[in-house]
Amino acid sequence: MEKLPIELGKILLVLSKTADTIQIGYGAVTNPSLKTFPGKSISVYILSSLGDGIVELMKKGAIDNTKKTINRGKSSTTFCMGHKDTYDFIHDNPDIEFRTIDYTIIHW
């Protein structure tokens, strides 16, 4: 099971192009899968959950939200789960906005 998330991430990396929009969930598969994305630019992030893997990509500048048609430059999410570093990053971060679930699902 440990290799599965990495292999899925490699497949995502091959299938996605720079500045693609990706939808990522939350869980045991997500964070290891996202570790295969260093240096890859993901232009849009609107999703119900924000976790350690997404925050790491944001710190690296891989998620910039420049192609969003609404709330350009901001990551929109409904909730966050992660380690203390993740919460430290999102605290008072003007690039992250919390919205209701109907907003993040409808605008995705």
PDB file of C-alpha atoms in Angstrom:
ATOM      1  CA  MET A   1       0.000   0.000   0.000  1.00  0.00           C
ATOM      2  CA  GLU A   2       2.885   2.417   0.637  1.00  0.00           C
ATOM      3  CA  LYS A   3       3.924   2.466  -3.025  1.00  0.00           C
ATOM      4  CA  LEU A   4       0.419   2.991  -4.395  1.00  0.00           C
ATOM      5  CA  PRO A   5       0.120   6.731  -3.587  1.00  0.00           C
ATOM      6  CA  ILE A   6       3.552   7.425  -5.090  1.00  0.00           C
ATOM      7  CA  GLU A   7       2.675   5.506  -8.244  1.00  0.00           C
ATOM      8  CA  LEU A   8      -0.649   7.345  -8.531  1.00  0.00           C
ATOM      9  CA  GLY A   9       1.184  10.644  -8.110  1.00  0.00           C
ATOM     10  CA  LYS A  10       3.586   9.716 -10.904  1.00  0.00           C
ATOM     11  CA  ILE A  11       0.643   8.973 -13.187  1.00  0.00           C
ATOM     12  CA  LEU A  12      -0.961  12.326 -12.305  1.00  0.00           C
ATOM     13  CA  LEU A  13       2.320  14.067 -12.991  1.00  0.00           C
ATOM     14  CA  VAL A  14       2.590  12.506 -16.453  1.00  0.00           C
ATOM     15  CA  LEU A  15      -1.050  13.224 -17.333  1.00  0.00           C
ATOM     16  CA  SER A  16      -1.086  16.806 -16.095  1.00  0.00           C
ATOM     17  CA  LYS A  17       0.472  19.718 -17.874  1.00  0.00           C
ATOM     18  CA  THR A  18       1.890  22.882 -16.362  1.00  0.00           C
ATOM     19  CA  ALA A  19      -0.910  25.221 -15.244  1.00  0.00           C
ATOM     20  CA  ASP A  20      -3.536  22.472 -15.197  1.00  0.00           C
ATOM     21  CA  THR A  21      -6.330  22.509 -12.665  1.00  0.00           C
ATOM     22  CA  ILE A  22      -6.370  19.431 -10.454  1.00  0.00           C
ATOM     23  CA  GLN A  23      -8.863  18.223  -7.899  1.00  0.00           C
ATOM     24  CA  ILE A  24      -7.306  16.618  -4.859  1.00  0.00           C
ATOM     25  CA  GLY A  25      -9.095  15.028  -1.955  1.00  0.00           C
ATOM     26  CA  TYR A  26      -7.863  14.370   1.547  1.00  0.00           C
ATOM     27  CA  GLY A  27      -6.478  11.195   3.033  1.00  0.00           C
ATOM     28  CA  ALA A  28      -3.654   8.713   3.104  1.00  0.00           C
ATOM     29  CA  VAL A  29      -3.228   8.734  -0.678  1.00  0.00           C
ATOM     30  CA  THR A  30      -3.249  12.503  -1.194  1.00  0.00           C
ATOM     31  CA  ASN A  31      -0.122  13.749   0.576  1.00  0.00           C
ATOM     32  CA  PRO A  32       2.265  11.081  -0.771  1.00  0.00           C
ATOM     33  CA  SER A  33       0.814  11.548  -4.276  1.00  0.00           C
ATOM     34  CA  LEU A  34       1.430  15.289  -4.172  1.00  0.00           C
ATOM     35  CA  LYS A  35       5.100  14.776  -3.340  1.00  0.00           C
ATOM     36  CA  THR A  36       5.608  13.839  -6.997  1.00  0.00           C
ATOM     37  CA  PHE A  37       4.640  17.381  -8.096  1.00  0.00           C
ATOM     38  CA  PRO A  38       7.670  19.508  -7.162  1.00  0.00           C
ATOM     39  CA  GLY A  39       8.177  22.330  -9.617  1.00  0.00           C
ATOM     40  CA  LYS A  40       4.909  21.638 -11.424  1.00  0.00           C
ATOM     41  CA  SER A  41       2.669  24.683 -11.604  1.00  0.00           C
ATOM     42  CA  ILE A  42      -0.949  24.094 -10.635  1.00  0.00           C
ATOM     43  CA  SER A  43      -2.935  27.153 -11.543  1.00  0.00           C
ATOM     44  CA  VAL A  44      -6.176  26.667  -9.642  1.00  0.00           C
ATOM     45  CA  TYR A  45      -7.094  25.300  -6.267  1.00  0.00           C
ATOM     46  CA  ILE A  46     -10.700  25.329  -5.126  1.00  0.00           C
ATOM     47  CA  LEU A  47     -11.633  22.387  -2.976  1.00  0.00           C
ATOM     48  CA  SER A  48     -13.388  21.476   0.179  1.00  0.00           C
ATOM     49  CA  SER A  49     -10.257  20.357   2.039  1.00  0.00           C
ATOM     50  CA  LEU A  50      -6.809  21.804   2.565  1.00  0.00           C
ATOM     51  CA  GLY A  51      -4.058  19.583   3.921  1.00  0.00           C
ATOM     52  CA  ASP A  52      -0.327  19.222   4.366  1.00  0.00           C
ATOM     53  CA  GLY A  53       0.383  18.218   0.747  1.00  0.00           C
ATOM     54  CA  ILE A  54      -1.422  21.209  -0.751  1.00  0.00           C
ATOM     55  CA  VAL A  55       0.247  23.585   1.710  1.00  0.00           C
ATOM     56  CA  GLU A  56       3.677  22.201   0.782  1.00  0.00           C
ATOM     57  CA  LEU A  57       2.947  22.886  -2.891  1.00  0.00           C
ATOM     58  CA  MET A  58       1.781  26.395  -2.018  1.00  0.00           C
ATOM     59  CA  LYS A  59       4.988  27.047  -0.077  1.00  0.00           C
ATOM     60  CA  LYS A  60       6.997  25.972  -3.148  1.00  0.00           C
ATOM     61  CA  GLY A  61       4.975  28.261  -5.387  1.00  0.00           C
ATOM     62  CA  ALA A  62       3.520  25.377  -7.388  1.00  0.00           C
ATOM     63  CA  ILE A  63      -0.041  26.528  -6.663  1.00  0.00           C
ATOM     64  CA  ASP A  64      -0.554  30.140  -7.622  1.00  0.00           C
ATOM     65  CA  ASN A  65      -4.236  30.395  -8.612  1.00  0.00           C
ATOM     66  CA  THR A  66      -3.433  32.853 -11.405  1.00  0.00           C
ATOM     67  CA  LYS A  67      -5.833  31.239 -13.872  1.00  0.00           C
ATOM     68  CA  LYS A  68      -8.905  31.387 -11.644  1.00  0.00           C
ATOM     69  CA  THR A  69     -11.814  33.335 -13.066  1.00  0.00           C
ATOM     70  CA  ILE A  70     -13.121  34.202  -9.589  1.00  0.00           C
ATOM     71  CA  ASN A  71     -11.099  35.013  -6.478  1.00  0.00           C
ATOM     72  CA  ARG A  72      -7.933  35.089  -8.595  1.00  0.00           C
ATOM     73  CA  GLY A  73      -4.773  34.436  -6.609  1.00  0.00           C
ATOM     74  CA  LYS A  74      -6.561  32.820  -3.682  1.00  0.00           C
ATOM     75  CA  SER A  75      -6.936  29.193  -2.636  1.00  0.00           C
ATOM     76  CA  SER A  76     -10.545  28.564  -1.665  1.00  0.00           C
ATOM     77  CA  THR A  77     -11.315  25.787   0.772  1.00  0.00           C
ATOM     78  CA  THR A  78     -13.912  24.716   3.318  1.00  0.00           C
ATOM     79  CA  PHE A  79     -11.782  23.051   5.976  1.00  0.00           C
ATOM     80  CA  CYS A  80      -8.220  22.217   6.868  1.00  0.00           C
ATOM     81  CA  MET A  81      -6.592  19.194   8.477  1.00  0.00           C
ATOM     82  CA  GLY A  82      -2.896  18.818   8.991  1.00  0.00           C
ATOM     83  CA  HIS A  83       0.158  19.306  11.146  1.00  0.00           C
ATOM     84  CA  LYS A  84       1.027  22.458  13.090  1.00  0.00           C
ATOM     85  CA  ASP A  85       3.164  23.764  10.181  1.00  0.00           C
ATOM     86  CA  THR A  86       0.074  23.695   7.977  1.00  0.00           C
ATOM     87  CA  TYR A  87      -1.978  25.681  10.473  1.00  0.00           C
ATOM     88  CA  ASP A  88       0.879  28.136  10.970  1.00  0.00           C
ATOM     89  CA  PHE A  89       0.978  28.668   7.197  1.00  0.00           C
ATOM     90  CA  ILE A  90      -2.747  29.302   6.794  1.00  0.00           C
ATOM     91  CA  HIS A  91      -3.088  31.537   9.863  1.00  0.00           C
ATOM     92  CA  ASP A  92      -3.778  35.090   8.640  1.00  0.00           C
ATOM     93  CA  ASN A  93      -2.624  34.099   5.137  1.00  0.00           C
ATOM     94  CA  PRO A  94      -4.318  36.478   2.667  1.00  0.00           C
ATOM     95  CA  ASP A  95      -3.932  33.938  -0.160  1.00  0.00           C
ATOM     96  CA  ILE A  96      -6.250  31.420   1.532  1.00  0.00           C
ATOM     97  CA  GLU A  97      -9.958  31.914   1.972  1.00  0.00           C
ATOM     98  CA  PHE A  98     -12.424  29.680   3.760  1.00  0.00           C
ATOM     99  CA  ARG A  99     -15.825  29.333   2.115  1.00  0.00           C
ATOM    100  CA  THR A 100     -18.944  27.258   2.655  1.00  0.00           C
ATOM    101  CA  ILE A 101     -19.033  23.817   1.060  1.00  0.00           C
ATOM    102  CA  ASP A 102     -21.666  24.857  -1.475  1.00  0.00           C
ATOM    103  CA  TYR A 103     -19.294  27.581  -2.707  1.00  0.00           C
ATOM    104  CA  THR A 104     -16.283  25.305  -3.171  1.00  0.00           C
ATOM    105  CA  ILE A 105     -18.277  22.533  -4.834  1.00  0.00           C
ATOM    106  CA  ILE A 106     -20.368  24.780  -7.131  1.00  0.00           C
ATOM    107  CA  HIS A 107     -17.379  26.799  -8.306  1.00  0.00           C
ATOM    108  CA  TRP A 108     -15.288  23.749  -9.010  1.00  0.00           C
TER     109      TRP A 108
END
